[in-house]
CSV table of C-alpha atoms in Angstrom, one decimal:
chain,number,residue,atom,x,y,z
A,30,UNK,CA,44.6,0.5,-53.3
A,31,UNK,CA,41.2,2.3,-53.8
A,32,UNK,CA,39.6,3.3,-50.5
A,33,UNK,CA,35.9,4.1,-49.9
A,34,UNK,CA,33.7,5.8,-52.6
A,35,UNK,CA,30.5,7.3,-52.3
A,36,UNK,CA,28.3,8.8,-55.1
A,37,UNK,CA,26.9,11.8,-55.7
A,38,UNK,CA,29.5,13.9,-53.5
A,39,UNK,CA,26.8,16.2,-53.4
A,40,UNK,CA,22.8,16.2,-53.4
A,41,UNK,CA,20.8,18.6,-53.4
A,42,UNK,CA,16.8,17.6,-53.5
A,43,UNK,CA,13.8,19.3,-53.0
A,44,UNK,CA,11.7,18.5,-49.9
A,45,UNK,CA,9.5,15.4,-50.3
A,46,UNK,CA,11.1,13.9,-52.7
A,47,UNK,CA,13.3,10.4,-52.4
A,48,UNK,CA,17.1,9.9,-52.3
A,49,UNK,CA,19.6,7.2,-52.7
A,50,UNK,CA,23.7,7.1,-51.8
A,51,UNK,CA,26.0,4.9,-52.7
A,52,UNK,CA,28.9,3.4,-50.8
A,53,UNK,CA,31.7,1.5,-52.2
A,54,UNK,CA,33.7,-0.1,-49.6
A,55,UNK,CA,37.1,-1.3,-49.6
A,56,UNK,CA,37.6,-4.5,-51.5
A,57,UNK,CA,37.6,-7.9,-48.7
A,58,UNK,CA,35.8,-5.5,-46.3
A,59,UNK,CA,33.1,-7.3,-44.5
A,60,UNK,CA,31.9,-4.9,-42.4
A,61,UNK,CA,30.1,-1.4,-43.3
A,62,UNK,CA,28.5,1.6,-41.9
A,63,UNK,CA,26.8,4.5,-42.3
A,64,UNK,CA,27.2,7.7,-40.3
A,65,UNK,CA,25.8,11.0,-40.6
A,66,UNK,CA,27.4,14.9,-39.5
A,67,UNK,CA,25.2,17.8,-39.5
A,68,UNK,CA,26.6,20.9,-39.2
A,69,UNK,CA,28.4,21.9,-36.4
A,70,UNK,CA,27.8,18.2,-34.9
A,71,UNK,CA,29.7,15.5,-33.8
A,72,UNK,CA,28.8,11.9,-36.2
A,73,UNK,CA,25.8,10.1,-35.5
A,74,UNK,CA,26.1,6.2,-35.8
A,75,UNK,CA,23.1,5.1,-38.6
A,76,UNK,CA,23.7,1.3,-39.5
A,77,UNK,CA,25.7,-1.1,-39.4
A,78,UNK,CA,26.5,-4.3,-41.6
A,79,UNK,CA,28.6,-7.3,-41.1
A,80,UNK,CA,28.8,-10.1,-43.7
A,81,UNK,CA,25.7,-12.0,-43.8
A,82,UNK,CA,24.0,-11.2,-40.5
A,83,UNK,CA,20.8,-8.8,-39.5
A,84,UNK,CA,21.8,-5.2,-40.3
A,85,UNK,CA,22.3,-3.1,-36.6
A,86,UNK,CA,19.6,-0.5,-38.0
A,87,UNK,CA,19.0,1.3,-34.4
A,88,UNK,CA,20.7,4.6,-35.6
A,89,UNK,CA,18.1,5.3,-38.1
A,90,UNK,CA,16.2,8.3,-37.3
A,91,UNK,CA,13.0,7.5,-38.8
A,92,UNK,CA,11.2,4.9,-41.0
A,93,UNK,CA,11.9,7.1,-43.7
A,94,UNK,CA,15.6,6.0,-43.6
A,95,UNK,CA,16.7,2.2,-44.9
A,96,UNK,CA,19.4,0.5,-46.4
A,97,UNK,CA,20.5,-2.6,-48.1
A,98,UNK,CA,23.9,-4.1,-49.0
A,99,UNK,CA,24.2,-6.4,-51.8
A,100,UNK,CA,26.1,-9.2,-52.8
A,101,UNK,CA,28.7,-8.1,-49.0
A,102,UNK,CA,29.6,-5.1,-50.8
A,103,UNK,CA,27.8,-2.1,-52.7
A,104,UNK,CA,25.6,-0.5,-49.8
A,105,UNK,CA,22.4,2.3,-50.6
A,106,UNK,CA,21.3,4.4,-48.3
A,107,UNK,CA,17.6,5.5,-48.7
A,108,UNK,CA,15.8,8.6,-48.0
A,109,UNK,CA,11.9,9.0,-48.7
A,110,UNK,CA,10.1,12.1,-48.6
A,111,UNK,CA,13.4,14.3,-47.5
A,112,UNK,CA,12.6,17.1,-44.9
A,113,UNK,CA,15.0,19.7,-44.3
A,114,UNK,CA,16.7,18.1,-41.3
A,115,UNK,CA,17.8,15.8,-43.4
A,116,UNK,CA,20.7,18.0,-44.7
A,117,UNK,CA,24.0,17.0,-43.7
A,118,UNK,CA,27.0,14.7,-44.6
A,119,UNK,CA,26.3,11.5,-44.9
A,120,UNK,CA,29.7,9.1,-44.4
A,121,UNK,CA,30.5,5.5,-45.1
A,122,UNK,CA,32.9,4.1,-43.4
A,123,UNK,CA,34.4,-0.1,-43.9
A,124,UNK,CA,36.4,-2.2,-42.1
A,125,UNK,CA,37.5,-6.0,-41.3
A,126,UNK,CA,35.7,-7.5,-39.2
A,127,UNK,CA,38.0,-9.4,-37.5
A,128,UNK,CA,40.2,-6.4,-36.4
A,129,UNK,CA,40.2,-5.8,-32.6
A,130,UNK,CA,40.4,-2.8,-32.6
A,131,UNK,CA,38.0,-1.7,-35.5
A,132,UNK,CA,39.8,0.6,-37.1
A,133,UNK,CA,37.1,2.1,-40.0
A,134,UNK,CA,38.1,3.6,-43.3
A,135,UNK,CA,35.6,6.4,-44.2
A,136,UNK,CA,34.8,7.7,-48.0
A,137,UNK,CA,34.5,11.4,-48.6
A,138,UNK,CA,30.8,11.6,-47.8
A,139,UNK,CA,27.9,13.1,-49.5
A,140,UNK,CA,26.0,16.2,-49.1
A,141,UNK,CA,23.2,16.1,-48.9
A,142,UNK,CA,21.0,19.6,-48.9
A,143,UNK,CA,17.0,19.6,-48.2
A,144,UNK,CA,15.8,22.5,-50.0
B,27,UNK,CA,30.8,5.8,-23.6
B,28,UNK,CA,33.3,7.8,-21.4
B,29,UNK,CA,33.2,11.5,-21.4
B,30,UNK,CA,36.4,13.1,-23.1
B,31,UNK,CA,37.4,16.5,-22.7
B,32,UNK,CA,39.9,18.3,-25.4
B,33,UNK,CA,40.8,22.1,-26.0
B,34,UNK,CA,38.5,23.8,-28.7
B,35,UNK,CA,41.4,24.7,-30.9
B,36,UNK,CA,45.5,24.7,-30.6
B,37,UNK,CA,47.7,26.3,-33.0
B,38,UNK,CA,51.2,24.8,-33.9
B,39,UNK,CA,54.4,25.2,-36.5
B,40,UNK,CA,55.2,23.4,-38.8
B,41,UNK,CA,58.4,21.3,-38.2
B,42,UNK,CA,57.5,21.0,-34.5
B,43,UNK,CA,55.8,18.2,-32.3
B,44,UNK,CA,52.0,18.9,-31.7
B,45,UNK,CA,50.9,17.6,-28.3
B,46,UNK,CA,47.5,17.3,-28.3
B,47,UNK,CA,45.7,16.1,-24.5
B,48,UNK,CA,42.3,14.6,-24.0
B,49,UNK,CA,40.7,14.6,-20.6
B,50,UNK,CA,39.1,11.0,-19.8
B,51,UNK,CA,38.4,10.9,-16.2
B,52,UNK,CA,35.6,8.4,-16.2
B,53,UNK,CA,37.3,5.5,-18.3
B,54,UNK,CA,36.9,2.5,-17.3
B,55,UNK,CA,38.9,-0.9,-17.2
B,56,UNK,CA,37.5,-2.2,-20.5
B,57,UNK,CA,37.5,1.1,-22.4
B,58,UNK,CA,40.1,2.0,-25.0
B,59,UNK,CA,41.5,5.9,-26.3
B,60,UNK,CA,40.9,6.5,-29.9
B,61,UNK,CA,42.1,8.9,-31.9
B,62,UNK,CA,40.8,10.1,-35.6
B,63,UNK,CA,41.2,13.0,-37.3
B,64,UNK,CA,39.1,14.9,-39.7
B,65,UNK,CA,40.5,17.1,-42.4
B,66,UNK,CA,37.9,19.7,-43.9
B,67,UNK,CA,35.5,18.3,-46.6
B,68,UNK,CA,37.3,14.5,-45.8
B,69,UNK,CA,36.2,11.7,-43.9
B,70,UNK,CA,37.3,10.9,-40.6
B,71,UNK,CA,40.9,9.2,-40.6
B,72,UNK,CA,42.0,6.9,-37.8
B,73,UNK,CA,45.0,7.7,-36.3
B,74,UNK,CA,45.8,5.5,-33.5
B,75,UNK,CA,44.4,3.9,-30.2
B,76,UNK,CA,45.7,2.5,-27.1
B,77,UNK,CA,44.8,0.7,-23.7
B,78,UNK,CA,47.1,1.5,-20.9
B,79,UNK,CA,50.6,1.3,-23.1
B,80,UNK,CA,51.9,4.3,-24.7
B,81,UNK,CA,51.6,3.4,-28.5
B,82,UNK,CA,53.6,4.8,-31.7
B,83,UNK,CA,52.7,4.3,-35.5
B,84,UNK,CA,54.0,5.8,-38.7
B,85,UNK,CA,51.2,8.6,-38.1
B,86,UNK,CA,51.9,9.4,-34.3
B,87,UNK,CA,52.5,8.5,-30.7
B,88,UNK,CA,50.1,8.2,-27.9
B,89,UNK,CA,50.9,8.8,-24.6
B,90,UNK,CA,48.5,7.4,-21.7
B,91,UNK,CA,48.9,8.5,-18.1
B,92,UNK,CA,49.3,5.2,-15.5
B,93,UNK,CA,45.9,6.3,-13.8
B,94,UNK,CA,44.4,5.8,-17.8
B,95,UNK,CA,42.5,9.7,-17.1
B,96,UNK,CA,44.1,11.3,-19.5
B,97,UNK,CA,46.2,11.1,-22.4
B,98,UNK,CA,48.3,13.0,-25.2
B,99,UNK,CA,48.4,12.6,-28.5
B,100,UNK,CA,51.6,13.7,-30.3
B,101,UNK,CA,52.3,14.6,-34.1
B,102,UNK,CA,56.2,14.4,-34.0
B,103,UNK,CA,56.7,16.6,-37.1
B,104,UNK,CA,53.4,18.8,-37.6
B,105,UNK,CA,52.8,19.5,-41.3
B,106,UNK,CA,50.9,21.9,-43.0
B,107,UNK,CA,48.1,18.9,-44.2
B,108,UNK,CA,47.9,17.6,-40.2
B,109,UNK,CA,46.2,20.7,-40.5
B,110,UNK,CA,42.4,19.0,-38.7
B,111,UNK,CA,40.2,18.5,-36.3
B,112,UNK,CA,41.3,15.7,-34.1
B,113,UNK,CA,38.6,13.7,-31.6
B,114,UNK,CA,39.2,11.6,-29.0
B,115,UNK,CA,37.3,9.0,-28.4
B,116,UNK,CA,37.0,6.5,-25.4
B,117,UNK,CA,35.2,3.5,-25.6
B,118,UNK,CA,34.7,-0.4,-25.4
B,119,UNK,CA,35.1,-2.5,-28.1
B,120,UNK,CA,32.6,-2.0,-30.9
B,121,UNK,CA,31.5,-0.3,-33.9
B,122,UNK,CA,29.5,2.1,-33.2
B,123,UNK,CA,31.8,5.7,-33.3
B,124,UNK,CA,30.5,8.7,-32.3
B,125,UNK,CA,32.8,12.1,-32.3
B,126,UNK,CA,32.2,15.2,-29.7
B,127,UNK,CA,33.3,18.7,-31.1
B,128,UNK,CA,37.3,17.4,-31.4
B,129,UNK,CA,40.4,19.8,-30.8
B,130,UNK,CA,40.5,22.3,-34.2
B,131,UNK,CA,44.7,22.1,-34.7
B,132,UNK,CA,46.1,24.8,-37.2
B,133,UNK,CA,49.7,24.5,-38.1
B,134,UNK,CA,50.8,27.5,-39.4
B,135,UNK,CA,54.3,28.1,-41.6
């Protein structure tokens, strides 16, 4: 079957202005996240969704950051005003919630590069 | 999170098991070993995880020391695409991963 997705694979933006990434979990996943890897770094947790309750958002750097997932499935991740620490690889990962041991199934990511 | 400690990088063969350790002095009783891997420009790949058993899966076997501070992660056949970065991860249950620098493995032909 099809596994993540994420749109664009790569993003290059000039400082300032606004992004948004898309995620595309795996079908009858109810649970979702966003990670982030800059360069030479380990991943850094961003957010977390699960079905229908409050979004874990306490990975997000900054205000500048949000995210919304509609209808338990498509998810956008949104930068405004991008600054060049921005730039990295921004990963989505899915998984059921129910497993016990959370295994999560990560897309291919997109780059994302702050000029 | 439990600190983990892996060698930088490890070369292997193809054709021949790749035993890959993790340091994990500091787990405790609730905490489980995690494997991913991460092949360049992919995403992160699960591998396998384990409590105090050993474990095996179609992808590899993981060997945990009685004590629970350290453990090995084998690739029985190393291919040329097992070609990765591999992290090891210790941790309670929950959702929230986060990788250190991992153990670079290059199997060479």
């Amino acid at each position: 079957g099809a596994g993540v997705s994420q749109s664009p694979s790569n993003k290059v933006t000039e400082k300032g202005k606004d992004v948004e990434l898309r995620c595309d979990p795996i079908s009858g996943h109810t649970a979702l996240y966003w990670y982030r890897q800059s360069l030479g770094q380990g991943l850094e947790f961003l957010i977390y969704f699960q079905g229908n309750s409050a979004p874990d958002k306490s990975g997000l750097p900054s205000d500048r950051f949000s995210a919304e997932r509609t209808g338990g499935s498509v998810s956008t991740l949104t930068i405004q005003r991008t600054q060049q620490e921005d730039s990295a690889v921004y990963l989505c990962a899915s998984s059921f919630r129910d497993r016990g041991y959370n295994e999560q199934f990560f897309g291919p990511g997109t780059r994302l590069t702050v000029l | 999170d439990a600190k983990t400690t892996q060698p930088t990088s490890m070369d292997c063969a193809e054709g021949r098991a790749a035993n890959l350790p993790c340091n994990h002095s500091t787990i405790s009783g609730n905490e489980y070993v995690y494997w991913y891997r991460q092949i360049h420009s992919q995403g992160p790949q699960y591998i396998i995880h384990g409590l105090k058993n050993n474990e095996t899966n179609e992808m590899a076997s993981l060997i945990i020391t009685e004590d629970r501070k350290s453990s090995t992660l084998i690739l029985p056949h190393a291919t040329l695409r097992d070609t990765a970065v591999y992290y090891c991860i210790v941790r309670a249950m929950g959702y929230k991963l986060s990788f250190g620098a991992g153990t670079t493995v290059t199997v060479r032909a």
